[in-house]
Coordinates of C-alpha atoms in Angstrom, one line a residue:
Chain A
M1 CA 281.5 47.0 40.0
D2 CA 283.3 47.8 43.1
W3 CA 286.1 45.5 42.0
L4 CA 286.1 47.0 38.5
F5 CA 286.3 50.6 39.5
L6 CA 285.8 51.7 43.1
D7 CA 288.3 49.4 44.7
A8 CA 290.6 49.3 41.7
A9 CA 294.1 50.7 41.5
F10 CA 295.0 52.6 38.3
T11 CA 298.6 53.3 39.0
G12 CA 301.5 51.5 40.3
G13 CA 304.7 49.8 39.3
S14 CA 303.8 46.2 40.1
R15 CA 301.1 44.0 41.5
D16 CA 302.3 44.4 45.0
E17 CA 302.1 48.2 44.8
C18 CA 298.5 47.8 43.5
S19 CA 297.4 45.6 46.4
A20 CA 299.0 47.9 48.8
K21 CA 296.7 50.7 47.5
A22 CA 293.4 49.0 47.0
G23 CA 291.8 45.5 47.1
G24 CA 290.2 45.5 43.7
A25 CA 291.4 45.2 40.1
C26 CA 294.9 46.3 39.3
W27 CA 294.6 48.3 36.0
A28 CA 298.1 49.6 36.3
V29 CA 299.3 46.7 34.2
I30 CA 297.2 47.9 31.3
G31 CA 298.3 51.5 31.9
E32 CA 301.9 50.6 31.8
R33 CA 301.6 48.3 28.8
L34 CA 299.1 50.3 26.8
N35 CA 301.6 51.2 24.1
L36 CA 302.6 47.5 23.8
F37 CA 298.9 46.5 23.6
T38 CA 298.3 49.1 20.9
Y39 CA 301.4 49.0 18.8
G40 CA 303.2 45.8 19.7
F41 CA 307.0 46.4 19.2
Y42 CA 306.5 49.0 16.6
P43 CA 309.4 51.5 17.1
A44 CA 308.3 54.3 19.3
A45 CA 309.6 57.0 17.0
E46 CA 307.5 55.7 14.1
R47 CA 304.3 55.2 15.9
W48 CA 302.8 58.3 14.4
R49 CA 302.6 56.3 11.2
V50 CA 300.3 53.8 12.9
N51 CA 298.2 56.7 14.3
L52 CA 298.0 58.3 10.9
S53 CA 296.9 55.0 9.4
F54 CA 294.2 54.7 11.9
V55 CA 292.9 58.2 11.2
L56 CA 293.0 57.4 7.5
L57 CA 291.0 54.2 8.3
I58 CA 288.3 56.3 10.0
F59 CA 288.1 58.7 7.1
T60 CA 287.9 55.8 4.6
L61 CA 285.2 53.9 6.5
I62 CA 282.8 56.8 7.0
P63 CA 281.9 57.3 3.3
I64 CA 281.8 53.5 2.8
L65 CA 279.5 52.8 5.7
F66 CA 277.2 55.8 5.6
E67 CA 275.3 57.1 2.7
K68 CA 274.6 60.7 3.7
V69 CA 278.2 61.9 3.6
P70 CA 279.1 65.0 1.6
Y71 CA 281.2 64.3 -1.5
R72 CA 280.7 60.5 -0.9
K73 CA 281.3 59.7 -4.6
Y74 CA 284.7 61.3 -4.6
A75 CA 285.5 59.9 -1.1
L76 CA 284.8 56.4 -2.4
H77 CA 287.2 56.8 -5.3
I78 CA 289.9 58.0 -2.9
A79 CA 289.2 55.0 -0.7
V80 CA 290.7 52.7 -3.3
A81 CA 294.1 54.2 -2.5
F82 CA 293.7 53.4 1.2
P83 CA 295.2 49.9 1.3
F84 CA 298.3 51.1 -0.6
V85 CA 298.9 54.2 1.4
T86 CA 298.5 52.4 4.6
A87 CA 300.7 49.5 3.6
W88 CA 303.4 52.1 2.7
L89 CA 302.9 54.0 6.0
L90 CA 303.1 50.8 8.1
V91 CA 305.9 49.0 6.3
G92 CA 307.9 52.0 5.3
G93 CA 310.4 52.3 2.4
L94 CA 310.2 55.0 -0.3
G95 CA 311.5 57.7 2.1
L96 CA 310.1 56.2 5.3
T97 CA 312.2 54.1 7.7
P98 CA 311.4 50.5 7.0
V99 CA 309.7 48.6 9.8
E100 CA 309.9 44.8 9.9
T101 CA 306.5 43.3 10.1
D102 CA 307.5 41.1 13.0
Q103 CA 307.5 44.2 15.0
F104 CA 303.8 44.6 14.4
G105 CA 301.7 43.6 17.3
G106 CA 298.8 44.4 19.6
F107 CA 295.5 45.9 18.4
M108 CA 297.3 47.3 15.4
L109 CA 298.1 43.8 14.3
T110 CA 294.5 42.7 14.9
L111 CA 293.2 45.6 12.8
V112 CA 295.7 45.0 10.0
I113 CA 294.8 41.3 9.7
G114 CA 291.1 41.8 10.3
I115 CA 290.6 44.7 7.9
T116 CA 292.7 43.1 5.2
G117 CA 290.8 39.9 5.6
I118 CA 287.4 41.6 5.6
G119 CA 288.3 43.9 2.7
F120 CA 289.5 41.2 0.4
S121 CA 287.4 38.2 1.4
L122 CA 284.2 39.8 0.3
P123 CA 285.1 40.4 -3.4
I124 CA 287.0 37.1 -3.6
G125 CA 284.0 35.3 -2.0
I126 CA 281.6 36.9 -4.5
L127 CA 283.8 35.7 -7.4
L128 CA 284.0 32.2 -5.9
A129 CA 280.2 32.1 -5.4
L130 CA 279.6 33.1 -9.0
G131 CA 282.3 30.7 -10.1
R132 CA 280.7 27.8 -8.3
Q133 CA 277.5 28.5 -10.4
S134 CA 279.3 29.1 -13.6
R135 CA 278.4 27.2 -16.7
L136 CA 282.1 27.0 -17.6
R137 CA 283.2 23.7 -16.2
A138 CA 286.8 24.6 -15.4
I139 CA 285.8 27.6 -13.4
Q140 CA 283.2 25.7 -11.6
I141 CA 285.6 22.8 -10.7
F142 CA 288.2 25.3 -9.5
S143 CA 285.7 27.2 -7.3
I144 CA 284.3 24.0 -5.7
G145 CA 287.7 22.5 -5.2
F146 CA 289.0 25.7 -3.6
I147 CA 286.0 26.2 -1.3
E148 CA 285.8 22.6 -0.1
F149 CA 289.6 22.4 0.5
I150 CA 289.8 25.6 2.5
R151 CA 286.7 24.8 4.5
G152 CA 287.9 21.3 5.2
V153 CA 291.1 22.4 6.8
P154 CA 291.4 24.2 10.2
L155 CA 292.6 27.8 10.0
I156 CA 295.5 26.9 12.4
T157 CA 296.7 24.3 10.0
L158 CA 296.7 26.9 7.2
L159 CA 298.6 29.3 9.4
F160 CA 301.2 26.6 10.2
V161 CA 301.5 26.0 6.5
A162 CA 302.0 29.7 6.0
S163 CA 304.6 30.0 8.7
T164 CA 306.7 26.9 7.9
M165 CA 305.9 24.9 4.8
L166 CA 305.7 27.7 2.3
N167 CA 309.4 28.0 2.6
Y168 CA 309.9 24.5 1.3
F169 CA 307.9 25.3 -1.8
L170 CA 309.6 28.5 -2.5
P171 CA 313.0 28.5 -4.2
P172 CA 315.9 28.8 -1.6
G173 CA 316.8 32.4 -0.8
V174 CA 313.4 33.7 -1.5
T175 CA 311.9 34.9 1.7
F176 CA 308.3 35.8 1.8
D177 CA 307.2 38.1 4.6
L178 CA 305.4 36.1 7.4
L179 CA 302.7 38.7 8.0
L180 CA 302.0 38.8 4.3
R181 CA 301.6 35.0 4.3
V182 CA 299.3 35.2 7.2
L183 CA 297.2 37.9 5.5
I184 CA 296.9 35.7 2.4
M185 CA 295.9 32.7 4.4
V186 CA 293.3 34.5 6.6
T187 CA 291.8 36.1 3.5
L188 CA 291.6 32.9 1.6
F189 CA 290.1 31.2 4.6
A190 CA 287.4 33.8 5.0
S191 CA 286.7 33.9 1.3
A192 CA 285.7 30.3 1.2
Y193 CA 283.2 30.8 3.9
M194 CA 282.1 34.1 2.3
A195 CA 281.5 32.3 -1.0
E196 CA 279.1 29.9 0.6
V197 CA 277.2 32.6 2.4
I198 CA 276.8 34.5 -0.8
R199 CA 275.8 31.4 -2.7
G200 CA 273.0 31.0 -0.2
G201 CA 271.8 34.5 -1.1
L202 CA 272.2 33.9 -4.9
Q203 CA 270.0 30.8 -4.6
A204 CA 267.3 32.8 -3.0
I205 CA 266.9 35.0 -6.0
P206 CA 263.9 33.9 -8.1
K207 CA 264.6 32.6 -11.6
G208 CA 262.4 35.4 -12.9
Q209 CA 264.9 38.0 -12.0
F210 CA 267.6 36.3 -14.2
E211 CA 265.0 35.9 -17.0
A212 CA 263.9 39.6 -16.8
A213 CA 267.6 40.6 -16.9
D214 CA 268.3 38.3 -19.8
S215 CA 265.2 39.3 -21.8
M216 CA 266.4 43.0 -21.7
G217 CA 269.7 42.0 -23.3
L218 CA 271.9 42.8 -20.3
H219 CA 275.3 41.1 -20.3
Y220 CA 276.1 38.5 -17.6
W221 CA 278.2 40.9 -15.6
S222 CA 275.8 43.8 -15.8
A223 CA 272.9 41.5 -14.8
M224 CA 274.9 40.2 -11.8
R225 CA 276.2 43.6 -10.7
L226 CA 272.9 45.5 -11.2
I227 CA 270.2 43.0 -10.4
V228 CA 271.3 39.8 -8.9
L229 CA 274.1 40.7 -6.5
P230 CA 272.5 43.7 -4.8
Q231 CA 269.6 41.4 -3.9
A232 CA 271.7 38.4 -3.0
M233 CA 274.0 40.5 -0.8
K234 CA 271.1 42.0 1.0
I235 CA 269.8 38.6 1.9
S236 CA 273.3 37.5 2.9
I237 CA 274.0 40.4 5.3
P238 CA 273.6 38.5 8.5
G239 CA 275.8 35.7 7.2
I240 CA 278.4 38.0 5.8
V241 CA 278.7 39.9 9.0
N242 CA 278.8 36.7 10.9
T243 CA 281.8 35.6 8.8
F244 CA 283.5 39.0 9.3
I245 CA 283.1 38.7 13.1
G246 CA 284.4 35.2 13.0
L247 CA 287.4 36.2 11.0
Y248 CA 288.1 39.2 13.2
K249 CA 288.2 37.0 16.3
D250 CA 290.2 34.3 14.5
T251 CA 293.0 36.8 14.1
T252 CA 294.0 35.9 17.7
L253 CA 295.1 32.5 16.3
V254 CA 298.2 34.1 14.9
I255 CA 299.7 33.9 18.4
I256 CA 300.4 30.2 17.6
I257 CA 302.9 31.1 14.9
G258 CA 304.5 33.7 17.0
L259 CA 302.8 36.9 16.1
L260 CA 301.9 39.0 19.1
D261 CA 298.3 40.1 18.9
P262 CA 296.7 41.6 22.0
L263 CA 296.2 38.2 23.5
G264 CA 299.9 37.4 22.9
I265 CA 300.9 40.7 24.4
G266 CA 298.6 39.9 27.4
R267 CA 300.3 36.6 27.9
A268 CA 303.7 38.1 27.6
S269 CA 302.7 40.7 30.2
L270 CA 301.5 38.1 32.6
A271 CA 304.9 36.3 32.2
D272 CA 306.5 39.4 33.7
T273 CA 307.1 38.7 37.4
R274 CA 305.9 42.1 38.4
W275 CA 302.5 41.4 37.0
T276 CA 301.9 37.7 37.5
G277 CA 298.4 36.6 38.5
L278 CA 296.6 39.5 36.9
S279 CA 295.1 37.4 34.1
T280 CA 291.5 38.6 34.9
E281 CA 292.4 42.2 34.3
V282 CA 294.5 41.5 31.2
Y283 CA 292.0 39.2 29.5
L284 CA 289.0 41.4 30.4
F285 CA 290.7 44.3 28.8
V286 CA 291.4 42.3 25.6
A287 CA 287.8 40.9 25.7
I288 CA 286.4 44.4 26.0
F289 CA 288.4 45.5 22.9
F290 CA 287.1 42.6 20.9
F291 CA 283.6 43.0 22.1
I292 CA 283.5 46.7 21.2
S293 CA 284.7 46.0 17.6
C294 CA 282.4 43.0 17.1
F295 CA 279.4 44.6 18.6
G296 CA 280.0 47.6 16.4
M297 CA 279.9 45.4 13.4
A298 CA 276.8 43.6 14.5
R299 CA 275.0 46.9 15.1
Y300 CA 276.0 48.3 11.8
S301 CA 274.7 45.2 10.0
Q302 CA 271.4 45.7 11.9
H303 CA 271.3 49.3 10.7
L304 CA 272.0 48.2 7.1
E305 CA 269.3 45.5 7.2
N306 CA 266.8 48.0 8.4
K307 CA 267.7 50.6 5.9
L308 CA 267.5 48.2 3.0
E309 CA 264.4 46.5 4.3
T310 CA 262.1 49.6 4.8
E311 CA 262.4 50.2 1.1
H312 CA 260.2 47.3 0.2
K313 CA 257.4 47.6 2.8
R314 CA 254.3 49.5 2.3
Chain B
M1 CA 272.1 17.3 -28.9
T2 CA 272.0 20.4 -31.0
Q3 CA 271.8 20.5 -34.7
K4 CA 273.8 23.2 -36.3
P5 CA 271.5 25.8 -37.9
E6 CA 271.7 25.8 -41.6
P7 CA 272.9 29.0 -43.3
M8 CA 270.2 31.4 -44.2
N9 CA 269.1 30.9 -47.8
E10 CA 267.9 33.5 -50.3
E11 CA 264.3 32.7 -49.8
T12 CA 264.6 33.1 -46.1
K13 CA 266.4 36.4 -46.4
S14 CA 263.7 38.0 -48.5
A15 CA 261.0 36.6 -46.3
A16 CA 262.7 38.0 -43.2
E17 CA 262.1 41.5 -44.4
N18 CA 258.3 41.0 -44.3
Y19 CA 258.2 39.0 -41.1
A20 CA 259.1 40.0 -37.5
V21 CA 259.4 36.3 -36.5
I22 CA 259.9 33.2 -38.7
M23 CA 259.8 29.8 -37.0
R24 CA 260.5 26.9 -39.3
D25 CA 260.3 23.2 -38.3
V26 CA 261.1 24.1 -34.7
H27 CA 261.4 21.2 -32.3
K28 CA 262.3 21.3 -28.6
W29 CA 262.8 18.6 -26.0
Y30 CA 263.0 18.8 -22.2
G31 CA 265.0 15.6 -21.8
K32 CA 262.8 13.1 -23.5
F33 CA 259.7 15.2 -23.3
H34 CA 258.9 16.6 -26.8
V35 CA 257.6 20.0 -25.8
L36 CA 257.5 21.7 -29.2
K37 CA 256.7 19.6 -32.3
N38 CA 257.4 20.9 -35.8
I39 CA 256.4 24.5 -35.2
N40 CA 255.9 26.6 -38.3
L41 CA 254.9 30.1 -37.7
N42 CA 255.4 33.4 -39.5
V43 CA 254.5 36.6 -37.7
G44 CA 254.2 39.7 -39.9
V45 CA 255.6 43.1 -38.9
G46 CA 252.9 44.8 -36.7
E47 CA 250.8 41.7 -36.5
K48 CA 249.1 40.8 -33.2
I49 CA 249.1 37.1 -32.5
V50 CA 247.2 35.5 -29.6
V51 CA 248.4 32.1 -28.5
C52 CA 246.1 29.9 -26.4
G53 CA 245.8 26.3 -25.4
P54 CA 245.5 24.1 -22.4
S55 CA 248.2 24.3 -19.7
G56 CA 251.3 22.3 -20.6
S57 CA 250.6 22.7 -24.3
G58 CA 254.0 24.5 -24.9
K59 CA 252.7 28.0 -25.6
S60 CA 254.9 29.7 -23.0
T61 CA 257.9 27.7 -24.3
L62 CA 257.1 28.7 -27.8
I63 CA 257.3 32.5 -27.1
R64 CA 260.3 32.0 -24.7
C65 CA 262.2 30.4 -27.7
I66 CA 261.8 33.7 -29.6
N67 CA 264.1 35.6 -27.2
R68 CA 266.1 32.5 -26.3
L69 CA 265.0 32.2 -22.7
E70 CA 264.6 28.6 -23.9
E71 CA 266.8 27.0 -26.5
H72 CA 265.3 25.1 -29.5
Q73 CA 267.1 22.0 -30.6
Q74 CA 266.0 21.7 -34.2
G75 CA 264.7 24.0 -36.9
E76 CA 265.3 27.7 -37.3
I77 CA 264.0 30.9 -35.7
I78 CA 264.6 34.2 -37.3
V79 CA 263.8 37.3 -35.4
E80 CA 263.9 40.7 -37.1
G81 CA 266.2 39.2 -39.7
I82 CA 268.6 37.7 -37.3
E83 CA 268.8 34.0 -36.9
L84 CA 269.0 32.7 -33.4
S85 CA 272.2 30.8 -32.8
H86 CA 274.5 30.0 -29.9
D87 CA 276.3 33.2 -30.5
I88 CA 275.7 35.3 -27.4
K89 CA 276.1 38.6 -29.4
N90 CA 273.4 37.4 -31.7
I91 CA 271.1 36.6 -28.8
E92 CA 271.7 39.9 -27.1
S93 CA 271.0 41.9 -30.2
I94 CA 267.7 40.0 -30.6
R95 CA 266.8 40.6 -27.0
R96 CA 267.4 44.3 -27.4
E97 CA 264.6 44.3 -30.1
V98 CA 262.3 42.0 -28.2
G99 CA 260.5 43.0 -25.0
M100 CA 259.0 40.5 -22.7
V101 CA 256.2 40.8 -20.1
F102 CA 256.0 38.0 -17.6
Q103 CA 253.2 36.4 -15.7
H104 CA 254.8 37.3 -12.4
F105 CA 256.0 40.7 -13.6
N106 CA 259.6 40.1 -12.5
L107 CA 260.2 43.7 -11.6
F108 CA 263.5 44.3 -9.7
P109 CA 262.4 44.8 -6.1
H110 CA 265.5 46.6 -5.0
L111 CA 265.0 49.4 -7.6
T112 CA 262.4 52.1 -7.8
V113 CA 259.8 52.0 -10.6
L114 CA 261.7 54.6 -12.4
E115 CA 265.0 52.8 -12.0
N116 CA 263.4 49.6 -13.2
C117 CA 262.5 51.4 -16.4
T118 CA 265.8 53.2 -17.0
L119 CA 268.1 50.3 -16.2
A120 CA 268.1 48.6 -19.6
P121 CA 268.2 51.8 -21.7
I122 CA 271.1 53.1 -19.7
W123 CA 273.2 49.9 -19.6
V124 CA 272.2 48.2 -22.8
R125 CA 271.4 51.2 -25.1
K126 CA 274.0 53.4 -23.3
M127 CA 271.4 56.2 -23.1
P128 CA 272.3 59.2 -20.9
L129 CA 270.5 59.3 -17.5
A130 CA 268.4 62.4 -18.2
E131 CA 267.2 61.0 -21.5
A132 CA 266.4 57.6 -20.0
N133 CA 264.4 59.3 -17.2
A134 CA 262.5 61.3 -19.8
V135 CA 261.7 58.2 -21.8
A136 CA 260.7 56.3 -18.7
M137 CA 258.4 59.0 -17.6
K138 CA 256.8 59.1 -21.0
Y139 CA 256.0 55.4 -20.9
L140 CA 254.9 55.5 -17.3
E141 CA 252.4 58.1 -18.3
R142 CA 251.3 55.9 -21.2
V143 CA 250.5 53.2 -18.7
K144 CA 249.0 55.8 -16.4
I145 CA 251.2 55.5 -13.3
P146 CA 253.7 58.4 -13.5
E147 CA 252.9 59.3 -9.9
Q148 CA 254.4 55.9 -8.7
A149 CA 257.8 56.5 -10.3
N150 CA 259.7 56.8 -7.1
K151 CA 258.0 54.0 -5.3
Y152 CA 259.4 50.5 -5.0
P153 CA 257.6 47.6 -6.8
G154 CA 256.6 46.1 -3.4
Q155 CA 254.5 49.1 -2.7
L156 CA 252.3 48.7 -5.8
S157 CA 249.3 46.5 -6.5
G158 CA 249.6 43.6 -9.0
G159 CA 247.9 45.5 -11.8
Q160 CA 250.2 48.5 -11.2
Q161 CA 253.3 46.3 -11.2
Q162 CA 252.3 44.6 -14.4
R163 CA 251.8 48.0 -16.0
V164 CA 255.3 49.1 -14.8
A165 CA 256.6 45.9 -16.4
I166 CA 255.0 46.9 -19.7
A167 CA 256.5 50.4 -19.4
R168 CA 259.8 48.8 -18.6
S169 CA 259.7 46.8 -21.8
L170 CA 258.6 49.8 -23.9
C171 CA 261.5 51.9 -22.7
M172 CA 263.8 49.7 -24.8
K173 CA 261.7 50.7 -27.8
P174 CA 261.3 47.1 -28.9
R175 CA 260.0 46.1 -32.2
I176 CA 258.3 43.0 -30.8
L177 CA 256.6 42.5 -27.5
L178 CA 256.1 39.1 -26.0
F179 CA 253.4 38.6 -23.3
D180 CA 253.5 35.5 -21.3
E181 CA 250.1 35.2 -19.6
P182 CA 250.3 38.8 -18.4
T183 CA 247.0 38.7 -16.5
S184 CA 247.0 35.2 -15.1
A185 CA 248.6 36.2 -11.8
L186 CA 246.2 39.2 -11.3
D187 CA 243.1 39.7 -9.2
P188 CA 240.1 40.0 -11.5
E189 CA 239.5 43.7 -10.8
M190 CA 243.1 44.4 -12.0
I191 CA 242.9 42.5 -15.2
K192 CA 241.1 45.3 -17.0
E193 CA 243.6 48.0 -16.3
V194 CA 246.4 45.8 -17.8
L195 CA 244.3 44.8 -20.8
D196 CA 243.4 48.4 -21.5
V197 CA 247.0 49.3 -21.7
M198 CA 247.7 46.3 -24.0
I199 CA 244.8 47.2 -26.2
Q200 CA 246.1 50.8 -26.5
L201 CA 249.5 49.5 -27.3
A202 CA 248.1 47.2 -30.0
S203 CA 246.8 50.2 -31.8
E204 CA 250.3 51.6 -32.1
G205 CA 251.7 49.2 -34.7
I206 CA 254.1 47.2 -32.5
T207 CA 254.3 43.5 -33.2
M208 CA 252.7 41.6 -30.3
I209 CA 252.7 37.9 -29.5
C210 CA 250.6 37.2 -26.6
V211 CA 249.9 34.0 -24.6
T212 CA 246.6 34.7 -22.9
H213 CA 243.3 33.2 -22.1
E214 CA 241.6 36.6 -22.3
M215 CA 239.2 35.8 -25.2
G216 CA 237.8 39.3 -25.2
F217 CA 241.3 40.7 -25.7
A218 CA 241.9 38.1 -28.4
R219 CA 238.8 39.2 -30.3
T220 CA 239.5 42.9 -29.9
V221 CA 243.1 43.1 -31.0
G222 CA 244.1 39.7 -32.3
D223 CA 244.9 39.5 -36.0
R224 CA 245.3 35.7 -35.6
V225 CA 244.6 33.2 -32.9
I226 CA 246.9 30.2 -32.6
F227 CA 245.7 27.2 -30.7
M228 CA 248.3 24.8 -29.3
D229 CA 248.0 21.4 -27.7
N230 CA 250.6 18.8 -26.9
G231 CA 253.4 21.0 -28.3
E232 CA 251.8 21.3 -31.7
I233 CA 250.0 24.2 -33.4
I234 CA 246.6 22.6 -33.9
E235 CA 244.7 25.5 -35.5
E236 CA 245.3 29.1 -36.5
N237 CA 242.6 31.4 -37.7
N238 CA 241.3 35.0 -37.5
P239 CA 239.6 35.5 -34.1
D240 CA 236.0 35.6 -35.4
D241 CA 236.3 32.3 -37.2
F242 CA 238.4 30.8 -34.5
F243 CA 235.8 31.4 -31.8
L244 CA 232.6 31.0 -33.9
N245 CA 233.6 28.3 -36.2
P246 CA 236.5 26.2 -34.8
Q247 CA 237.6 23.4 -37.2
H248 CA 239.3 21.0 -34.9
E249 CA 237.8 18.8 -32.3
R250 CA 240.4 19.7 -29.7
T251 CA 239.8 23.4 -30.3
K252 CA 236.1 22.9 -29.9
L253 CA 236.6 21.1 -26.6
F254 CA 239.0 23.7 -25.3
L255 CA 236.7 26.6 -26.2
S256 CA 233.8 24.9 -24.6
Q257 CA 235.8 24.5 -21.5
I258 CA 236.9 28.1 -21.2
L259 CA 233.8 29.8 -22.5
D260 CA 231.0 27.8 -20.9
H261 CA 231.5 28.4 -17.2

């Protein structure tokens, strides 16, 4: 505690200046590089776009996560536009100054990859889980093949494939944004895991539920959407959130293919001669950021489980 | 594996108008196990049929073939004038007219009692929400549990759950109701409340096919009792003759087993 706060130096231009002031932690490195940690190399003049995206994110998440929000129904419809608006804000074009995605970095990069992965892996995972149980042989084989292939390969390998090998498969001259490739790979990777988590939930649904739905004349998709999936998803919540958290933390692997997430920024900062030797401070800071996000997700999943559970108890 | 159903002939068509269900030479196998053997059964519109027999005799399978929860491999089944085939549209249109009540209720645990009842009318019959709610409340009153409408199935007793299941089926206004051992999973003191509802329903003209061992119910409402054993219909008769004067040895044995204890 003393080291963390009381004996810590919060300002200064280098490690030597810190130790001259106090014997504890040197948080000045974080202070100086906070913008780098947050925005990466996003041009300073355009950072308002990142901030605005973050505000939009908050406003999108609130109606999705919480039931008792006024006008939730309309808010949920508007939420569909969020990915497009944010992509436009961050990448630019159509009246905004274009920003190359290799300038993305820091927490902003983590959030972009994490939220894209989380947002898309759930629906894709649901489709794969249903596909795996499909009576249509072709769909079933495709789903099983996809899931088993992706699960059988480390994420790092897929990221390498994304960063290098895809270029060989694409016709010459066609470039394909690196970040977009990473987003696709991370999403597909998480989808395969998600599919298996949801399949576990699907298998826990008693046969009688399917029969009751069938006997009413419900179509397959209606029966799935209204009866089977709500129950299967509820059972799968711990596994789903587990996968989300895993995916979120795995975003740090992008450092390997040269994208600078907070961990990458941290390493770069430590390479600066003024700040060498402050790895504890830097990594602690990054760890705290990840812990807050992941713990938040875990708490929300608890809240969701409790909310859905009380409905069935006497 | 599957024999293509023959096109409906003229004789069948005219018969279909008088019968809710026609089963002709129906066979079904589970792998090599011959579970239904040469079933011939005509159920008149408004008729109440009670199906009984020892466990494993194929009686549940028989009624589950009527709404295609099970597939028959040979013979023809015509329900409300529609022949069951592989066509999913055909199957779904039959299922809209045929309600089913299960042994284990099969209510949807994540929905309230009211939502359980309105789900199919809204999504299958495309009924507006307000109307579906009104219909559901009407039938919940019929089964005497309107006050439970906003509870979840897990909060109700077995007998109450089964009555909700009956109300849920009625909300689709089916022309035929199938009961698959509706009281077998209930505690004895709850059986009566469910049977009372079924007896009341029987007086309202709906076609009912009921797999049950409740012999009192069979005598009160049954127009015909069908006895099955080993996948065959062994005997069918009106309830009085069936119970007092069974013809077949196996029927006598079965009745002695269920009545003399």
